[in-house]
């Protein structure tokens, strides 16, 4: 039996695992956010619900870094998924009057386990997949994750009209049980390679959460810019259909569904285009999405706004794939644990800050000024990190 399991283990199960994990999680998360947004009318509160699972990763960055530095990544994925199943199943026994509060708390409590899963699967791919196929493997994993996000978000509205909140949590528990089974299909890193990587990480960084490479630091700045777009998008999916287009909750549902499909389409487009992404100036991926974003908010008509905003999301996702792949490919073995930990913490921190700033700005000044703020910050960050691409290309030539 053991030899049979060993034969079927493959890194190709990673995108399937991420799909199942995110699909069930976003089914519950988007349903909760939509309920809060429609009840309160605040894009800030709705966005805060969506960002709740990222909070534990911010507070527990150091423990996450130590786990990734000192333990086998495939084992961490299995433990994280099993813990998620246990916590979600426990929420099912909450009394009806406390269920909404328990569901919101569940999203926060489970956020750390989700961060472990997403970070550790990146380490599994880096350790198992050949370097010439690593960009493709990371892109396919991202497609699996975003497909789960898209399907979960698209099903949230129809499912919430059929199932109670307890029923949605039960569905989530089933999907997590399946992802826990898939975690056992991930391959183990060869013992020699795992020991060498662990010794290198311990000797050079002492499992401390830091990145010394200036190229990686500049890439992280671009990555945070993408996180800022994500924060604006988290608020915009509610604010634009309600306040720019003057629609109701039905239009919000349409906008969310189209947005999810657009992000998915962007990740799919990045897969065949990934070999060319590095040939395009890095500043292009930072500046290009801003044009359709400003046009979408400024035009203020339903069909053009939805189309232009979808184009913004396609380009946004391609930029995310580009910077994500560069981070994972450029990190040394000694800094890999810190890189994936910072990716798991800097991304949600950027999103959280953006949600708070953009949500407040949208409530006070409106979506158009908020979009111009996003454009201004994009130009500033792009100018400050203008030599990212040249430094990265020099590294490739020296490798």
PDB file of N, CA, C and O in Angstrom, residues 22-31 34 50 145-160 233 237 252-261 263:
ATOM      1  N   UNK A  22      -9.459  26.540  -2.199  1.00  0.00           N
ATOM      2  CA  UNK A  22      -9.970  27.908  -2.336  1.00  0.00           C
ATOM      3  C   UNK A  22     -11.429  27.959  -2.753  1.00  0.00           C
ATOM      4  O   UNK A  22     -12.144  28.899  -2.390  1.00  0.00           O
ATOM      5  N   UNK A  23     -11.892  26.956  -3.479  1.00  0.00           N
ATOM      6  CA  UNK A  23     -13.283  26.970  -3.931  1.00  0.00           C
ATOM      7  C   UNK A  23     -14.237  26.952  -2.737  1.00  0.00           C
ATOM      8  O   UNK A  23     -15.134  27.795  -2.631  1.00  0.00           O
ATOM      9  N   UNK A  24     -14.042  26.006  -1.838  1.00  0.00           N
ATOM     10  CA  UNK A  24     -14.916  25.930  -0.672  1.00  0.00           C
ATOM     11  C   UNK A  24     -14.768  27.122   0.243  1.00  0.00           C
ATOM     12  O   UNK A  24     -15.753  27.637   0.792  1.00  0.00           O
ATOM     13  N   UNK A  25     -13.532  27.592   0.422  1.00  0.00           N
ATOM     14  CA  UNK A  25     -13.305  28.720   1.315  1.00  0.00           C
ATOM     15  C   UNK A  25     -13.959  30.002   0.799  1.00  0.00           C
ATOM     16  O   UNK A  25     -14.588  30.745   1.549  1.00  0.00           O
ATOM     17  N   UNK A  26     -13.825  30.279  -0.490  1.00  0.00           N
ATOM     18  CA  UNK A  26     -14.401  31.507  -1.045  1.00  0.00           C
ATOM     19  C   UNK A  26     -15.910  31.412  -1.187  1.00  0.00           C
ATOM     20  O   UNK A  26     -16.594  32.435  -1.220  1.00  0.00           O
ATOM     21  N   UNK A  27     -16.444  30.213  -1.284  1.00  0.00           N
ATOM     22  CA  UNK A  27     -17.888  30.058  -1.280  1.00  0.00           C
ATOM     23  C   UNK A  27     -18.486  30.661  -0.014  1.00  0.00           C
ATOM     24  O   UNK A  27     -19.456  31.432  -0.062  1.00  0.00           O
ATOM     25  N   UNK A  28     -17.890  30.340   1.123  1.00  0.00           N
ATOM     26  CA  UNK A  28     -18.362  30.877   2.398  1.00  0.00           C
ATOM     27  C   UNK A  28     -17.968  32.341   2.551  1.00  0.00           C
ATOM     28  O   UNK A  28     -18.771  33.179   2.979  1.00  0.00           O
ATOM     29  N   UNK A  29     -16.739  32.677   2.180  1.00  0.00           N
ATOM     30  CA  UNK A  29     -16.228  34.021   2.408  1.00  0.00           C
ATOM     31  C   UNK A  29     -17.005  35.072   1.615  1.00  0.00           C
ATOM     32  O   UNK A  29     -17.392  36.123   2.150  1.00  0.00           O
ATOM     33  N   UNK A  30     -17.249  34.820   0.326  1.00  0.00           N
ATOM     34  CA  UNK A  30     -17.968  35.791  -0.502  1.00  0.00           C
ATOM     35  C   UNK A  30     -19.425  35.902  -0.055  1.00  0.00           C
ATOM     36  O   UNK A  30     -19.998  37.003  -0.067  1.00  0.00           O
ATOM     37  N   UNK A  31     -20.026  34.778   0.336  1.00  0.00           N
ATOM     38  CA  UNK A  31     -21.401  34.831   0.832  1.00  0.00           C
ATOM     39  C   UNK A  31     -21.495  35.708   2.079  1.00  0.00           C
ATOM     40  O   UNK A  31     -22.422  36.527   2.216  1.00  0.00           O
ATOM     41  N   UNK A  34     -20.918  39.453   0.966  1.00  0.00           N
ATOM     42  CA  UNK A  34     -22.092  39.995   0.281  1.00  0.00           C
ATOM     43  C   UNK A  34     -23.196  40.322   1.274  1.00  0.00           C
ATOM     44  O   UNK A  34     -23.866  41.365   1.170  1.00  0.00           O
ATOM     45  N   UNK A  50     -13.782  40.135   3.582  1.00  0.00           N
ATOM     46  CA  UNK A  50     -12.991  39.390   2.613  1.00  0.00           C
ATOM     47  C   UNK A  50     -11.523  39.293   3.014  1.00  0.00           C
ATOM     48  O   UNK A  50     -10.839  38.321   2.692  1.00  0.00           O
ATOM     49  N   UNK A 145      -5.458  27.731  -8.105  1.00  0.00           N
ATOM     50  CA  UNK A 145      -5.956  28.536  -6.985  1.00  0.00           C
ATOM     51  C   UNK A 145      -7.020  29.526  -7.449  1.00  0.00           C
ATOM     52  O   UNK A 145      -8.094  29.643  -6.828  1.00  0.00           O
ATOM     53  N   UNK A 146      -6.749  30.233  -8.536  1.00  0.00           N
ATOM     54  CA  UNK A 146      -7.697  31.244  -8.998  1.00  0.00           C
ATOM     55  C   UNK A 146      -8.957  30.632  -9.589  1.00  0.00           C
ATOM     56  O   UNK A 146     -10.022  31.245  -9.534  1.00  0.00           O
ATOM     57  N   UNK A 147      -8.831  29.449 -10.156  1.00  0.00           N
ATOM     58  CA  UNK A 147     -10.045  28.766 -10.611  1.00  0.00           C
ATOM     59  C   UNK A 147     -10.950  28.468  -9.424  1.00  0.00           C
ATOM     60  O   UNK A 147     -12.170  28.643  -9.493  1.00  0.00           O
ATOM     61  N   UNK A 148     -10.336  28.030  -8.330  1.00  0.00           N
ATOM     62  CA  UNK A 148     -11.117  27.803  -7.120  1.00  0.00           C
ATOM     63  C   UNK A 148     -11.762  29.072  -6.602  1.00  0.00           C
ATOM     64  O   UNK A 148     -12.933  29.075  -6.207  1.00  0.00           O
ATOM     65  N   UNK A 149     -10.993  30.180  -6.618  1.00  0.00           N
ATOM     66  CA  UNK A 149     -11.555  31.468  -6.202  1.00  0.00           C
ATOM     67  C   UNK A 149     -12.721  31.863  -7.101  1.00  0.00           C
ATOM     68  O   UNK A 149     -13.780  32.293  -6.624  1.00  0.00           O
ATOM     69  N   UNK A 150     -12.529  31.708  -8.413  1.00  0.00           N
ATOM     70  CA  UNK A 150     -13.563  32.107  -9.368  1.00  0.00           C
ATOM     71  C   UNK A 150     -14.822  31.269  -9.209  1.00  0.00           C
ATOM     72  O   UNK A 150     -15.938  31.800  -9.158  1.00  0.00           O
ATOM     73  N   UNK A 151     -14.648  29.943  -9.129  1.00  0.00           N
ATOM     74  CA  UNK A 151     -15.813  29.057  -8.993  1.00  0.00           C
ATOM     75  C   UNK A 151     -16.503  29.295  -7.659  1.00  0.00           C
ATOM     76  O   UNK A 151     -17.740  29.379  -7.586  1.00  0.00           O
ATOM     77  N   UNK A 152     -15.722  29.416  -6.591  1.00  0.00           N
ATOM     78  CA  UNK A 152     -16.327  29.663  -5.281  1.00  0.00           C
ATOM     79  C   UNK A 152     -17.084  30.971  -5.232  1.00  0.00           C
ATOM     80  O   UNK A 152     -18.207  31.040  -4.710  1.00  0.00           O
ATOM     81  N   UNK A 153     -16.487  32.045  -5.808  1.00  0.00           N
ATOM     82  CA  UNK A 153     -17.163  33.345  -5.816  1.00  0.00           C
ATOM     83  C   UNK A 153     -18.412  33.314  -6.678  1.00  0.00           C
ATOM     84  O   UNK A 153     -19.449  33.886  -6.315  1.00  0.00           O
ATOM     85  N   UNK A 154     -18.327  32.636  -7.841  1.00  0.00           N
ATOM     86  CA  UNK A 154     -19.483  32.581  -8.740  1.00  0.00           C
ATOM     87  C   UNK A 154     -20.632  31.780  -8.139  1.00  0.00           C
ATOM     88  O   UNK A 154     -21.807  32.086  -8.374  1.00  0.00           O
ATOM     89  N   UNK A 155     -20.299  30.745  -7.349  1.00  0.00           N
ATOM     90  CA  UNK A 155     -21.337  29.902  -6.751  1.00  0.00           C
ATOM     91  C   UNK A 155     -21.883  30.464  -5.447  1.00  0.00           C
ATOM     92  O   UNK A 155     -22.898  29.952  -4.944  1.00  0.00           O
ATOM     93  N   UNK A 156     -21.215  31.484  -4.899  1.00  0.00           N
ATOM     94  CA  UNK A 156     -21.626  31.987  -3.585  1.00  0.00           C
ATOM     95  C   UNK A 156     -23.068  32.494  -3.592  1.00  0.00           C
ATOM     96  O   UNK A 156     -23.850  32.185  -2.683  1.00  0.00           O
ATOM     97  N   UNK A 157     -23.418  33.286  -4.618  1.00  0.00           N
ATOM     98  CA  UNK A 157     -24.783  33.811  -4.681  1.00  0.00           C
ATOM     99  C   UNK A 157     -25.834  32.732  -4.830  1.00  0.00           C
ATOM    100  O   UNK A 157     -26.753  32.641  -3.999  1.00  0.00           O
ATOM    101  N   UNK A 158     -25.744  31.872  -5.872  1.00  0.00           N
ATOM    102  CA  UNK A 158     -26.734  30.799  -6.011  1.00  0.00           C
ATOM    103  C   UNK A 158     -26.771  29.857  -4.803  1.00  0.00           C
ATOM    104  O   UNK A 158     -27.845  29.437  -4.376  1.00  0.00           O
ATOM    105  N   UNK A 159     -25.603  29.529  -4.265  1.00  0.00           N
ATOM    106  CA  UNK A 159     -25.576  28.600  -3.130  1.00  0.00           C
ATOM    107  C   UNK A 159     -26.219  29.219  -1.893  1.00  0.00           C
ATOM    108  O   UNK A 159     -26.926  28.534  -1.139  1.00  0.00           O
ATOM    109  N   UNK A 160     -25.971  30.530  -1.672  1.00  0.00           N
ATOM    110  CA  UNK A 160     -26.552  31.193  -0.504  1.00  0.00           C
ATOM    111  C   UNK A 160     -28.069  31.285  -0.595  1.00  0.00           C
ATOM    112  O   UNK A 160     -28.754  31.360   0.435  1.00  0.00           O
ATOM    113  N   UNK A 233      -9.559  46.417  -5.750  1.00  0.00           N
ATOM    114  CA  UNK A 233     -10.543  45.539  -6.385  1.00  0.00           C
ATOM    115  C   UNK A 233     -11.511  44.954  -5.361  1.00  0.00           C
ATOM    116  O   UNK A 233     -12.717  44.834  -5.628  1.00  0.00           O
ATOM    117  N   UNK A 237     -15.526  45.874  -6.242  1.00  0.00           N
ATOM    118  CA  UNK A 237     -16.560  44.959  -6.730  1.00  0.00           C
ATOM    119  C   UNK A 237     -17.919  45.247  -6.098  1.00  0.00           C
ATOM    120  O   UNK A 237     -18.958  44.838  -6.643  1.00  0.00           O
ATOM    121  N   UNK A 252     -24.279  43.741  -8.349  1.00  0.00           N
ATOM    122  CA  UNK A 252     -23.074  43.374  -7.598  1.00  0.00           C
ATOM    123  C   UNK A 252     -22.705  41.924  -7.884  1.00  0.00           C
ATOM    124  O   UNK A 252     -21.536  41.595  -8.120  1.00  0.00           O
ATOM    125  N   UNK A 253     -23.710  41.045  -7.894  1.00  0.00           N
ATOM    126  CA  UNK A 253     -23.452  39.651  -8.187  1.00  0.00           C
ATOM    127  C   UNK A 253     -22.891  39.450  -9.582  1.00  0.00           C
ATOM    128  O   UNK A 253     -21.957  38.661  -9.792  1.00  0.00           O
ATOM    129  N   UNK A 254     -23.454  40.166 -10.559  1.00  0.00           N
ATOM    130  CA  UNK A 254     -22.944  40.084 -11.934  1.00  0.00           C
ATOM    131  C   UNK A 254     -21.503  40.593 -12.003  1.00  0.00           C
ATOM    132  O   UNK A 254     -20.635  39.979 -12.638  1.00  0.00           O
ATOM    133  N   UNK A 255     -21.245  41.702 -11.320  1.00  0.00           N
ATOM    134  CA  UNK A 255     -19.907  42.296 -11.337  1.00  0.00           C
ATOM    135  C   UNK A 255     -18.885  41.355 -10.705  1.00  0.00           C
ATOM    136  O   UNK A 255     -17.771  41.195 -11.216  1.00  0.00           O
ATOM    137  N   UNK A 256     -19.257  40.726  -9.591  1.00  0.00           N
ATOM    138  CA  UNK A 256     -18.365  39.770  -8.925  1.00  0.00           C
ATOM    139  C   UNK A 256     -18.082  38.584  -9.833  1.00  0.00           C
ATOM    140  O   UNK A 256     -16.938  38.134  -9.967  1.00  0.00           O
ATOM    141  N   UNK A 257     -19.124  38.067 -10.483  1.00  0.00           N
ATOM    142  CA  UNK A 257     -18.957  36.905 -11.356  1.00  0.00           C
ATOM    143  C   UNK A 257     -18.066  37.231 -12.550  1.00  0.00           C
ATOM    144  O   UNK A 257     -17.155  36.468 -12.894  1.00  0.00           O
ATOM    145  N   UNK A 258     -18.319  38.392 -13.202  1.00  0.00           N
ATOM    146  CA  UNK A 258     -17.492  38.786 -14.344  1.00  0.00           C
ATOM    147  C   UNK A 258     -16.048  39.013 -13.899  1.00  0.00           C
ATOM    148  O   UNK A 258     -15.095  38.628 -14.605  1.00  0.00           O
ATOM    149  N   UNK A 259     -15.862  39.614 -12.726  1.00  0.00           N
ATOM    150  CA  UNK A 259     -14.513  39.856 -12.216  1.00  0.00           C
ATOM    151  C   UNK A 259     -13.768  38.545 -11.982  1.00  0.00           C
ATOM    152  O   UNK A 259     -12.584  38.412 -12.310  1.00  0.00           O
ATOM    153  N   UNK A 260     -14.468  37.575 -11.407  1.00  0.00           N
ATOM    154  CA  UNK A 260     -13.840  36.278 -11.153  1.00  0.00           C
ATOM    155  C   UNK A 260     -13.426  35.606 -12.455  1.00  0.00           C
ATOM    156  O   UNK A 260     -12.328  35.039 -12.562  1.00  0.00           O
ATOM    157  N   UNK A 261     -14.287  35.680 -13.460  1.00  0.00           N
ATOM    158  CA  UNK A 261     -13.965  35.090 -14.766  1.00  0.00           C
ATOM    159  C   UNK A 261     -12.785  35.824 -15.400  1.00  0.00           C
ATOM    160  O   UNK A 261     -11.897  35.200 -16.006  1.00  0.00           O
ATOM    161  N   UNK A 263     -10.284  37.439 -13.893  1.00  0.00           N
ATOM    162  CA  UNK A 263      -9.043  37.060 -13.216  1.00  0.00           C
ATOM    163  C   UNK A 263      -8.601  35.671 -13.659  1.00  0.00           C
ATOM    164  O   UNK A 263      -7.415  35.413 -13.917  1.00  0.00           O
TER     165      UNK A 263
END
